[in-house]
């Protein structure tokens, strides 16, 4: 689905991505892990074309992205970021429908699609008339997800979608995301800090460090065969946290 | 968004003030006698059925002269001494005949002298002059501590203070410029000792001033005349012959009486002038003194036009400038500093700068107000757009909205509360600053304020100041309502 070859990106003196190559097959659910500042969000922004690479190529379905216009391309991609990035001046409904309206979908089609999405993400319909400030964190992320899915994109990009939620709501949403991914069978790229979440939701994992890939593979690959001392430390840190939380 | 545009359009509505026929335009300088003589000319024109307007109390000599040359006014009253010593200084003029010839070079005609010599003079309170034993200007030299207050024009004219000081070698240091009408109050209150006066000023008798003898003949004769553009003789020959027929008809005593009637008795200039016209020509002009409500209504329309047009134009220009300033950082800094600098130009100066470009009346005032309104709107548009969080901007881009749609659907609506606040600030400042427009003939609430200052009439000042304050409150209320109407509930606290 995506193919990156020798992609580089720096901000001023800061090197956010080292020459970076990666192929993401269609239908894969990929989790990207890594410490803060390792370049995860930068990678996602390159994929959706908010940032342009300094060098290298990014192709989508064999074509350089942006070839047929970035706006057109972006309609095949849904993005959800931490805190949702919802528009505060619009109701939840208007947030979700904004692109469909812009593309002049008939009203009935918009309503039908929103109803369908409400069922999918388990959002009661009456929440739709509310503004951002009147919605809870969990509701906001469900609405952001609906907005990303509205045009039925081929790819879903999620940048720490559950990062700001309290553990109970986070747990509910993890369950829901798992079933949504299973239902939709889309290509999903999910950034998270949480190894357990990555294991639960994704079939493949990339662990990043300082703008490069430290190790990639399945959870089992990483757990049983840590490629570097850094990977081992990363795994230990995650397990320690998990044990502590379990109280065992 | 469409509703908002409509709202802004209605702001600009009170602007449809234009007339079809070109009337004869009379001008006058910013003191009572000039306004009365302007009214006399207006009545004379009305006698023969001409459409005629009078831009009263336009400003100083230079301004009205330039307005005449530019064709902004067709005629106005002036004084031979002023023309020779000040307006045409540098041209060799020895007699009235020379003056007439010199004026012709500028395309200007002059009537014969009306019959009185309104020379400059210096005046002191009788009591003070007696105590110090001062009768002549020469004797002032012996009292260097005396406080002088001179009209601003006198301070700068060749025949005014600079020349006077040289002729009499006057040593006084405490000399300040002051509005002529306020000078009388200053000398009466004892804050000034010597002021410049016109011989026909009504206040001389009223306050009991002693006129100091010009013992070295510094001041020339200031014969009152009308000046008119050469083409007026073709456009309105009847008026020109009426003006010329006035020559010699107006004595110093008669003029003083008219000044007193206005300044001391508070009669309207139009009435006093009409009486004089009836006396000299036998022609009766109906003076329709506008009632209070009619005056208020007319001025409100004028004021709204000044504020409305300038604000509307500023909105159309400033919002795109604000958007541009956010998109192009370097250009943005330039835009913000230029509009900032415009804001620091004193309003009066800005108004006067506009005159050579746009003449007198509404257009230069609107242009100045327009420039003043830019900064608050540009600054707030810029701030409102820059404040939008990167998360929101990136989400909007990631959705695949093109940039124009992002601006319209996301960025402007989120910045709207700040933009509206900027427009509100500009509007309120405009309502206040527009009162200065009266100084250059733009009318509005400033007119009664200026006249009130000229005539020392507090009621008249309030007649302009109170509606201006109320209008500012109303503007605030309208914009608060607009905010409730147009700003999304999701953005309000
Ligand atoms: N717009 C920018 N301007 C300057 N530097 C940036 C910018 N965006 C990212 N960086 C830098 O690039 C590096 C990678 O940032 P990135 O946001 O991709 O990290 P991340 O892995 O997403 O971190 P986190 O887990 O904290 O979100 C960091 O050093 C960051 O400071
Ligand atoms: Mg990040």
XYZ file of C-alpha atoms and ligand atoms in Angstrom:
773
model
C 0.000 0.000 0.000
C 2.783 2.406 1.036
C 6.350 2.251 -0.048
C 9.019 4.561 1.411
C 12.543 4.580 0.012
C 15.390 6.524 1.636
C 13.043 9.173 3.028
C 14.733 11.886 5.086
C 13.388 14.785 7.096
C 15.107 17.426 9.218
C 13.804 20.503 11.029
C 16.506 23.105 11.050
C 19.385 21.209 12.655
C 17.188 18.481 14.130
C 17.140 15.259 12.165
C 13.670 13.809 12.677
C 14.009 10.928 10.178
C 17.237 9.256 9.036
C 17.212 7.769 5.539
C 14.218 5.547 6.040
C 12.839 2.738 3.931
C 9.682 0.785 4.627
C 6.932 -1.120 2.842
C 3.470 -1.397 4.284
C 1.289 -4.040 2.629
C -2.439 -3.396 2.065
C -4.656 -4.655 4.862
C -1.912 -4.671 7.450
C -2.457 -3.262 10.923
C 0.883 -1.741 11.821
C 1.787 -0.280 15.206
C 4.623 2.222 15.481
C 6.304 2.385 18.860
C 9.211 4.400 20.156
C 10.247 6.968 22.696
C 9.209 10.588 22.520
C 10.939 12.468 19.729
C 11.863 9.310 17.798
C 10.072 10.569 14.671
C 6.763 8.695 14.803
C 4.503 11.680 14.154
C 6.893 12.982 11.513
C 6.534 9.681 9.659
C 2.747 9.946 9.768
C 2.765 13.556 8.569
C 4.971 12.546 5.643
C 2.503 9.797 4.739
C -0.442 12.181 4.632
C 1.540 14.900 2.898
C 1.404 17.558 5.622
C 5.194 17.452 5.468
C 7.285 16.908 2.357
C 10.424 14.760 2.603
C 13.831 16.426 2.190
C 14.964 13.433 0.137
C 13.630 10.058 -0.982
C 10.262 8.938 -2.310
C 6.945 7.949 -0.837
C 4.521 6.060 -3.031
C 0.933 5.028 -2.451
C -0.340 2.130 -4.562
C 2.716 2.476 -6.772
C 2.268 6.195 -7.455
C 4.246 9.050 -5.904
C 1.905 10.689 -3.404
C 0.465 14.003 -4.450
C 0.834 13.201 -8.119
C -2.884 13.598 -8.753
C -3.190 16.450 -6.215
C -2.682 16.143 -2.472
C -6.256 17.084 -1.585
C -7.573 14.247 -3.764
C -5.043 11.826 -2.276
C -5.927 12.747 1.295
C -9.518 11.672 0.770
C -8.222 8.101 0.645
C -6.654 8.526 4.073
C -8.303 9.076 7.444
C -6.327 10.690 10.253
C -7.028 10.762 13.975
C -4.644 12.584 16.302
C -4.313 12.811 20.055
C -7.091 15.082 21.406
C -8.858 14.482 18.097
C -8.108 17.796 16.376
C -11.840 18.434 16.236
C -13.068 21.860 15.130
C -14.442 23.715 18.163
C -16.860 25.937 16.213
C -18.737 23.000 14.707
C -21.035 20.429 16.272
C -19.920 16.812 16.303
C -22.258 16.204 13.373
C -20.790 19.064 11.345
C -17.268 17.922 12.172
C -18.003 14.467 10.825
C -19.882 15.698 7.752
C -17.544 18.523 6.758
C -15.801 16.779 3.862
C -18.950 15.069 2.609
C -20.668 18.464 2.568
C -17.724 19.992 0.785
C -17.986 17.215 -1.821
C -21.727 17.941 -2.100
C -23.001 14.567 -0.990
C -26.799 14.457 -0.837
C -28.094 15.076 2.689
C -29.733 11.642 2.923
C -26.496 9.890 2.053
C -24.664 11.915 4.717
C -27.245 11.038 7.395
C -27.205 7.359 6.462
C -23.406 7.203 6.596
C -23.290 8.984 9.966
C -25.893 6.631 11.427
C -23.863 3.680 10.209
C -20.683 5.095 11.766
C -22.437 5.784 15.076
C -23.274 2.108 15.301
C -19.734 1.138 14.351
C -17.979 3.297 16.958
C -20.718 2.933 19.598
C -21.640 6.627 19.831
C -25.225 7.485 20.848
C -26.810 9.626 18.092
C -27.878 12.366 20.525
C -24.211 13.278 21.118
C -23.981 14.512 17.533
C -25.624 17.877 18.174
C -23.022 18.832 20.787
C -19.952 21.018 20.486
C -16.437 19.900 21.340
C -16.476 21.590 24.749
C -19.593 19.662 25.717
C -18.114 16.223 24.942
C -15.998 13.851 27.025
C -12.517 12.753 25.959
C -13.732 9.295 24.897
C -16.615 10.749 22.900
C -14.241 13.148 21.182
C -12.015 10.297 19.998
C -15.019 8.316 18.742
C -16.163 11.396 16.803
C -12.654 11.997 15.437
C -12.655 8.372 14.283
C -16.042 8.833 12.614
C -14.748 11.941 10.856
C -11.703 10.021 9.619
C -13.892 7.153 8.368
C -16.640 9.294 6.811
C -15.432 9.041 3.215
C -14.622 5.345 3.679
C -10.861 5.796 3.196
C -8.464 3.003 2.281
C -6.051 3.801 5.071
C -6.508 4.856 8.655
C -3.687 6.754 10.380
C -3.944 7.055 14.157
C -1.465 9.187 16.112
C -1.825 8.204 19.777
C -5.617 8.256 19.512
C -6.014 6.969 23.085
C -3.078 8.865 24.622
C -5.076 11.375 26.622
C -7.806 9.086 27.939
C -8.258 7.673 31.413
C -7.636 3.879 31.720
C -11.284 2.760 31.820
C -12.310 4.651 28.736
C -9.063 3.703 27.094
C -9.821 0.035 27.709
C -13.322 0.377 26.210
C -11.933 2.093 23.150
C -9.194 -0.499 22.695
C -11.902 -3.182 22.562
C -13.938 -1.144 20.120
C -10.952 -0.332 17.925
C -10.081 -4.015 17.703
C -13.541 -4.911 16.436
C -13.649 -1.882 14.130
C -10.326 -2.861 12.551
C -11.598 -6.417 12.160
C -14.852 -5.238 10.569
C -13.317 -2.734 8.162
C -10.245 -4.701 7.069
C -8.452 -1.448 6.192
C -4.756 -0.682 6.220
C -4.152 0.820 9.665
C -1.072 2.582 10.998
C -1.290 3.219 14.703
C 1.188 5.209 16.779
C 1.220 4.299 20.442
C 3.470 4.374 23.478
C 1.963 1.212 24.847
C 3.433 -2.146 23.836
C 0.430 -4.073 25.182
C -1.895 -1.936 23.115
C 0.276 -2.474 20.048
C 0.255 -6.225 20.663
C -3.493 -6.284 21.182
C -4.429 -4.189 18.122
C -1.699 -4.715 15.541
C -0.309 -7.619 13.573
C 3.058 -5.958 12.904
C 5.178 -3.643 15.019
C 7.913 -1.140 14.220
C 10.066 0.135 17.058
C 11.663 3.491 16.229
C 14.589 5.290 17.827
C 16.183 8.598 16.802
C 14.497 8.733 13.428
C 15.357 5.200 12.404
C 13.871 1.697 12.671
C 15.391 -0.158 15.591
C 13.505 -3.406 14.955
C 10.419 -4.502 13.051
C 8.389 -7.688 13.093
C 5.623 -9.333 15.090
C 5.302 -8.952 18.836
C 6.767 -12.445 19.248
C 9.786 -11.519 17.111
C 10.525 -8.551 19.339
C 9.804 -10.313 22.615
C 11.803 -13.454 21.923
C 14.551 -11.957 19.762
C 15.357 -8.383 20.777
C 17.714 -7.102 18.087
C 19.574 -4.569 20.263
C 20.063 -3.718 23.935
C 17.746 -0.740 23.332
C 14.894 -3.067 22.302
C 15.479 -5.174 25.413
C 15.383 -2.109 27.643
C 12.248 -0.862 25.922
C 10.507 -4.228 26.482
C 11.594 -4.376 30.113
C 10.317 -0.890 30.784
C 6.931 -1.832 29.310
C 6.672 -5.112 31.274
C 7.680 -3.409 34.518
C 4.876 -0.934 34.044
C 2.386 -3.648 33.154
C 3.258 -5.706 36.259
C 3.073 -2.658 38.475
C -0.317 -1.817 37.124
C -1.567 -5.376 37.625
C -0.404 -5.103 41.243
C 1.083 -8.635 41.133
C -21.058 33.477 6.440
C -23.629 34.945 4.019
C -25.536 36.381 6.935
C -22.339 38.014 8.103
C -21.668 39.585 4.715
C -25.172 40.987 4.682
C -24.639 42.451 8.128
C -21.447 44.143 7.000
C -23.188 45.480 3.899
C -25.895 47.123 5.950
C -23.137 48.890 7.887
C -22.267 50.644 4.665
C -25.847 51.556 3.792
C -26.042 55.139 5.028
C -23.746 56.103 2.211
C -26.068 56.919 -0.632
C -25.639 60.658 -0.279
C -24.886 62.223 -3.615
C -26.540 64.995 -5.547
C -27.237 65.302 -9.233
C -26.910 69.028 -9.883
C -23.611 70.823 -9.243
C -24.452 73.527 -6.712
C -22.501 76.715 -6.113
C -20.165 76.047 -3.223
C -19.408 78.797 -0.744
C -16.572 78.359 1.725
C -15.587 80.187 4.881
C -12.748 80.231 7.363
C -13.051 78.943 10.880
C -14.185 82.098 12.635
C -17.543 83.689 13.085
C -17.167 86.715 10.806
C -16.086 84.521 7.922
C -19.020 82.183 8.499
C -21.450 85.146 8.531
C -20.001 86.502 5.276
C -20.263 82.996 3.837
C -23.918 82.904 4.818
C -24.450 86.305 3.187
C -23.054 84.923 -0.070
C -25.195 81.815 0.262
C -28.349 83.917 0.695
C -27.416 86.124 -2.261
C -27.125 83.025 -4.425
C -30.440 81.728 -3.153
C -32.129 85.027 -4.112
C -31.582 84.166 -7.768
C -32.616 80.572 -7.278
C -29.187 78.980 -7.503
C -28.574 75.688 -5.792
C -25.972 76.604 -3.214
C -24.114 74.976 -0.335
C -21.928 76.524 2.313
C -18.979 74.576 3.738
C -18.740 76.563 6.923
C -15.660 77.111 9.006
C -13.468 74.943 6.820
C -10.198 75.871 8.463
C -7.395 78.407 8.145
C -6.584 80.806 5.307
C -4.248 78.459 3.498
C -6.742 75.604 3.485
C -9.655 77.630 2.135
C -7.447 79.313 -0.474
C -6.279 75.919 -1.697
C -9.864 74.693 -1.753
C -10.721 77.641 -4.014
C -7.815 76.926 -6.358
C -8.751 73.243 -6.491
C -12.368 74.111 -7.295
C -13.593 72.564 -4.053
C -15.310 75.857 -3.319
C -16.377 78.540 -5.796
C -16.103 81.570 -3.537
C -15.236 82.657 -0.018
C -14.636 85.861 1.925
C -11.037 86.960 2.571
C -9.034 90.054 3.542
C -6.617 92.059 1.419
C -3.893 92.105 4.093
C -4.033 88.344 4.458
C -3.808 87.868 0.715
C -0.892 90.255 0.267
C 1.125 89.413 3.377
C 0.418 85.726 3.609
C -1.302 83.960 0.730
C 0.574 85.647 -2.113
C 3.661 86.708 -0.164
C 6.667 86.862 -2.406
C 4.669 88.390 -5.257
C 5.187 92.144 -5.461
C 1.844 93.660 -4.555
C 1.508 97.299 -3.516
C -2.129 98.135 -4.119
C -5.543 96.559 -4.430
C -5.178 96.892 -8.207
C -1.929 94.886 -8.037
C -3.707 92.330 -5.885
C -6.561 91.995 -8.368
C -4.065 91.411 -11.169
C -2.064 88.894 -9.119
C -5.203 86.950 -8.231
C -6.177 86.787 -11.908
C -2.950 84.869 -12.526
C -4.406 82.166 -10.278
C -7.772 82.181 -12.021
C -9.363 84.045 -9.127
C -11.431 87.247 -9.180
C -11.902 89.673 -6.317
C -14.870 91.917 -5.551
C -14.333 95.519 -4.483
C -13.756 96.047 -0.732
C -16.971 95.428 1.193
C -16.407 98.509 3.286
C -14.656 97.537 6.502
C -11.055 97.000 7.485
C -10.826 94.081 9.867
C -7.220 94.592 10.809
C -5.329 92.559 13.334
C -4.647 94.279 16.607
C -3.398 93.388 20.066
C -5.768 93.635 22.992
C -5.464 93.667 26.783
C -8.031 93.726 29.555
C -8.717 97.428 30.183
C -7.894 97.190 33.889
C -4.570 95.453 33.403
C -3.560 97.893 30.653
C -4.381 100.802 32.899
C -2.394 99.406 35.830
C 0.669 98.891 33.649
C 0.072 102.114 31.707
C 0.176 100.440 28.315
C -1.480 102.185 25.364
C 0.705 101.208 22.401
C 2.387 98.041 21.209
C 5.773 99.751 21.685
C 5.080 100.014 25.390
C 4.734 96.221 25.663
C 8.522 95.907 25.295
C 9.001 97.194 28.828
C 7.056 94.257 30.326
C 8.841 91.059 29.265
C 6.887 88.874 31.736
C 3.521 89.422 30.018
C 1.833 86.247 28.799
C 0.830 86.293 25.131
C -1.807 83.999 23.629
C -2.128 84.181 19.852
C -4.379 82.362 17.423
C -2.524 79.548 15.749
C -2.665 81.254 12.399
C -1.284 84.507 13.843
C 1.606 82.611 15.402
C 2.818 81.522 11.991
C 1.865 84.267 9.578
C 4.501 86.576 8.175
C 2.392 89.566 9.256
C 1.591 87.884 12.587
C 3.787 87.305 15.617
C 7.117 86.708 13.788
C 6.885 90.077 11.993
C 5.369 91.894 14.924
C 8.159 90.762 17.227
C 10.729 92.057 14.741
C 9.015 95.411 14.158
C 8.667 96.189 17.856
C 11.616 94.120 19.211
C 9.331 92.443 21.702
C 11.170 90.390 24.366
C 8.285 88.211 25.653
C 9.024 84.478 25.887
C 5.732 83.230 27.264
C 3.890 83.086 23.942
C 1.550 80.300 23.059
C -0.788 79.367 20.248
C -4.449 79.031 21.156
C -7.776 78.823 19.373
C -8.969 82.377 18.746
C -12.300 81.889 20.465
C -10.702 80.305 23.496
C -8.226 83.193 23.753
C -11.007 85.527 24.928
C -11.904 83.132 27.716
C -8.226 82.849 28.619
C -7.720 86.603 28.882
C -10.933 87.083 30.819
C -9.930 84.373 33.281
C -6.588 86.125 33.747
C -4.497 83.312 32.321
C -3.366 85.462 29.371
C -2.378 89.143 29.309
C -2.272 89.969 25.597
C -4.099 88.369 22.688
C -4.442 89.051 18.990
C -7.868 90.287 17.938
C -9.754 91.239 14.835
C -11.028 94.807 14.893
C -14.596 93.687 14.291
C -14.640 91.026 17.010
C -17.752 91.302 19.122
C -15.853 90.337 22.238
C -13.783 93.530 22.288
C -16.670 95.513 23.638
C -18.163 92.593 25.524
C -15.115 91.811 27.626
C -13.911 95.418 27.754
C -10.606 95.024 25.952
C -8.236 97.903 25.251
C -6.877 97.871 21.710
C -3.178 98.754 21.704
C -2.209 101.313 19.079
C -0.119 99.948 16.224
C 2.201 102.976 16.539
C 4.705 101.713 13.973
C 2.059 100.754 11.410
C 3.002 97.092 11.387
C -0.380 95.735 10.386
C -1.501 96.419 6.829
C -5.109 97.069 5.878
C -7.335 94.016 5.916
C -10.109 95.069 3.573
C -12.817 92.435 3.462
C -13.515 91.103 -0.067
C -15.033 88.069 -1.698
C -12.823 85.894 -3.870
C -14.409 83.761 -6.572
C -13.239 81.500 -9.328
C -13.200 83.097 -12.754
C -15.652 80.520 -14.108
C -18.283 81.621 -11.600
C -18.883 84.716 -13.738
C -20.170 82.404 -16.481
C -21.953 79.942 -14.240
C -23.704 82.512 -12.090
C -23.372 86.036 -13.485
C -26.286 87.251 -11.355
C -24.536 86.163 -8.174
C -21.257 87.765 -9.218
C -22.932 91.099 -9.858
C -24.747 90.866 -6.505
C -21.433 90.214 -4.750
C -19.807 93.146 -6.483
C -22.765 95.333 -5.608
C -21.983 94.741 -1.927
C -18.792 96.795 -2.278
C -18.801 99.576 0.271
C -22.098 98.423 1.758
C -20.756 96.867 4.924
C -19.298 99.229 7.521
C -17.076 98.230 10.412
C -19.865 99.081 12.875
C -22.385 96.968 10.952
C -20.012 94.019 10.829
C -19.261 94.319 14.553
C -22.998 94.299 15.228
C -23.460 91.141 13.207
C -20.580 89.460 15.000
C -22.071 90.461 18.337
C -25.505 89.206 17.340
C -24.029 85.764 16.733
C -21.367 85.517 19.378
C -22.961 87.414 22.235
C -26.675 86.986 21.581
C -26.449 83.513 20.126
C -28.445 84.263 16.966
C -27.788 81.787 14.131
C -25.412 83.103 11.452
C -28.013 82.369 8.776
C -30.515 84.689 10.429
C -28.068 87.525 10.981
C -26.894 87.255 7.383
C -30.471 87.168 6.098
C -31.285 90.387 7.940
C -28.313 92.078 6.323
C -29.209 90.783 2.863
C -32.770 92.029 3.262
C -31.487 95.437 4.366
C -29.088 95.918 1.469
C -30.883 94.240 -1.421
C -34.492 94.296 -0.314
C -34.573 90.600 -1.169
C -36.077 88.291 1.398
C -34.564 84.884 1.924
C -36.436 82.311 3.875
C -34.120 81.119 6.594
C -35.303 77.661 7.352
C -33.624 77.116 10.658
C -33.590 73.400 11.012
C -35.281 72.229 14.182
C -33.284 70.279 16.720
C -34.472 66.883 15.485
C -33.915 67.768 11.842
C -30.363 68.925 12.643
C -29.710 65.827 14.675
C -31.070 63.630 11.900
C -28.940 65.306 9.214
C -25.782 65.122 11.286
C -26.447 61.537 12.245
C -26.678 60.632 8.567
C -23.444 62.506 7.855
C -21.689 60.899 10.778
C -22.932 57.420 9.906
C -21.783 57.922 6.330
C -18.283 58.880 7.499
C -18.038 55.960 9.888
C -19.926 53.433 7.761
C -18.103 53.920 4.473
C -14.644 54.114 6.021
C -15.253 51.091 8.233
C -16.721 49.014 5.436
C -13.783 49.781 3.158
C -11.376 49.032 6.000
C -13.008 45.643 6.581
C -12.721 44.780 2.894
C -9.024 45.650 2.890
C -7.885 44.764 6.408
C -9.184 41.195 6.615
C -7.366 40.092 3.435
C -4.272 41.948 4.694
C -4.514 40.081 7.988
C -4.824 36.765 6.142
C -1.859 37.656 3.955
C 0.142 38.619 7.049
C -0.375 35.124 8.475
C 0.481 33.348 5.226
C 3.606 35.379 4.404
C 5.525 36.019 7.598
C 7.927 38.677 6.268
C 5.270 40.605 4.416
C 3.136 40.210 7.528
C 5.624 42.026 9.704
C 5.734 44.841 7.143
C 1.948 45.072 6.968
C 1.610 45.162 10.741
C 4.237 47.858 11.175
C 2.857 50.069 8.394
C -0.681 49.934 9.754
C 0.797 50.501 13.210
C 2.623 53.614 12.069
C -0.540 54.942 10.397
C -2.239 54.654 13.765
C 0.374 56.876 15.414
C -0.129 59.793 13.001
C -2.189 62.361 14.937
C -5.725 62.306 13.585
C -5.776 65.996 12.802
C -2.555 65.729 10.810
C -3.846 62.712 8.915
C -7.004 64.630 8.020
C -5.001 67.572 6.735
C -2.604 65.323 4.754
C -5.627 64.034 2.846
C -6.694 67.471 1.612
C -4.145 67.870 -1.207
C -5.097 64.394 -2.424
C -8.839 64.455 -1.999
C -9.883 68.050 -1.407
C -12.220 68.973 1.432
C -15.395 67.483 2.809
C -16.373 63.843 3.153
C -13.816 62.008 0.974
C -10.620 63.074 2.803
C -12.266 62.425 6.170
C -13.381 58.985 5.023
C -9.896 58.220 3.713
C -8.305 59.218 7.019
C -10.817 57.200 9.044
C -10.243 54.269 6.708
C -6.507 54.339 7.384
C -7.168 54.538 11.117
C -9.468 51.537 11.036
C -6.945 49.266 9.361
C -4.712 48.476 12.318
C -7.240 47.063 14.795
C -8.789 44.858 12.132
C -5.516 43.676 10.570
C -3.985 43.006 13.982
C -6.963 41.039 15.264
C -7.380 39.065 12.050
C -3.711 38.165 12.229
C -3.905 37.250 15.917
C -7.110 35.260 15.467
C -5.670 33.177 12.642
C -2.259 32.657 14.267
C -3.907 31.499 17.480
C -5.461 28.459 15.802
C -3.689 25.369 17.145
C -1.465 23.293 14.847
C -3.618 20.237 15.650
C -6.680 21.937 14.158
C -4.787 23.231 11.144
C -3.230 19.846 10.446
C -6.560 18.077 10.861
C -8.116 20.440 8.342
C -5.324 19.819 5.859
C -5.381 16.060 6.449
C -9.108 15.942 5.682
C -8.280 17.029 2.142
C -9.947 20.463 2.295
C -8.388 22.859 -0.223
C -6.902 26.024 1.242
C -9.756 28.373 0.310
C -12.270 26.012 1.887
C -10.108 25.723 5.020
C -10.098 29.492 5.317
C -13.842 29.774 4.840
C -15.021 26.753 6.810
C -12.455 26.509 9.580
C -9.964 29.316 10.037
C -12.100 32.440 9.636
C -14.997 31.111 11.743
C -12.593 30.201 14.549
C -10.886 33.613 14.318
C -14.236 35.416 14.033
C -14.595 36.480 17.686
C -11.267 38.289 17.537
C -11.924 39.745 14.096
C -15.287 41.098 15.243
C -13.628 42.579 18.324
C -11.132 44.322 16.037
C -13.909 45.729 13.875
C -15.724 46.883 16.984
C -12.627 48.688 18.245
C -12.153 50.333 14.860
C -15.812 51.390 14.758
C -15.750 52.940 18.210
C -12.520 54.807 17.490
C -14.043 55.934 14.200
C -17.161 57.362 15.809
C -14.963 59.543 18.001
C -12.400 60.507 15.390
C -15.082 61.319 12.825
C -16.042 64.350 14.921
C -12.761 65.893 13.755
C -14.010 65.563 10.181
C -15.996 68.767 10.702
C -12.662 70.604 10.694
C -12.320 69.897 6.998
C -15.946 70.326 6.071
C -17.145 66.741 6.433
C -20.038 67.627 8.742
C -21.313 65.128 11.283
C -21.472 65.463 15.067
C -18.206 67.424 15.039
C -19.988 70.394 13.436
C -21.926 71.538 16.517
C -18.894 70.786 18.706
C -16.710 73.077 16.604
C -19.348 75.772 16.419
C -19.903 75.419 20.144
C -16.207 75.993 20.784
C -16.226 78.964 18.408
C -19.243 80.539 20.071
C -18.348 79.401 23.598
C -21.712 77.649 23.716
C -21.801 74.553 25.914
C -25.292 73.515 24.766
C -24.057 73.390 21.208
C -21.003 71.351 22.194
C -23.245 68.869 23.980
C -25.491 68.720 20.918
C -22.564 67.049 19.162
C -20.812 65.305 22.025
C -23.810 63.508 23.491
C -25.012 61.897 20.245
C -21.416 60.920 19.463
C -21.099 59.179 22.820
C -24.496 57.510 22.370
C -23.525 56.360 18.896
C -20.353 54.800 20.301
C -22.459 52.911 22.842
C -24.881 51.843 20.135
C -22.026 50.598 17.954
C -20.719 48.574 20.882
C -24.165 47.079 21.436
C -24.600 46.259 17.739
C -21.298 44.418 17.635
C -22.039 42.559 20.841
C -25.282 41.428 19.253
C -23.434 40.503 16.078
C -21.090 38.384 18.132
C -23.990 36.499 19.691
C -25.515 36.053 16.254
C -22.506 35.011 14.204
C -19.965 33.459 16.547
C -20.493 29.731 16.982
C -21.854 28.595 20.351
C -18.945 26.179 20.463
C -16.475 29.062 20.717
C -18.211 31.041 23.421
C -17.181 30.634 27.032
N 7.573 21.305 13.209
C 8.731 20.967 13.797
N 9.717 21.880 13.893
C 10.891 21.568 14.476
N 11.174 20.370 14.973
C 10.234 19.415 14.918
C 8.952 19.680 14.323
N 8.223 18.545 14.409
C 9.004 17.634 15.015
N 10.214 18.151 15.308
C 11.327 17.416 15.950
O 11.512 16.242 15.252
C 11.758 15.179 16.145
C 10.725 14.083 15.946
O 9.449 14.576 16.337
P 8.132 13.706 16.286
O 6.986 14.609 16.612
O 8.059 12.995 14.992
O 8.361 12.695 17.472
P 7.361 11.603 18.074
O 8.047 10.313 17.946
O 6.043 11.746 17.471
O 7.322 12.033 19.589
P 6.090 11.936 20.628
O 6.009 10.518 21.073
O 6.491 12.839 21.728
O 4.881 12.406 19.907
C 11.745 15.765 17.540
O 13.085 16.023 17.917
C 10.986 17.056 17.369
O 11.467 18.020 18.287
Mg 4.082 12.393 18.133
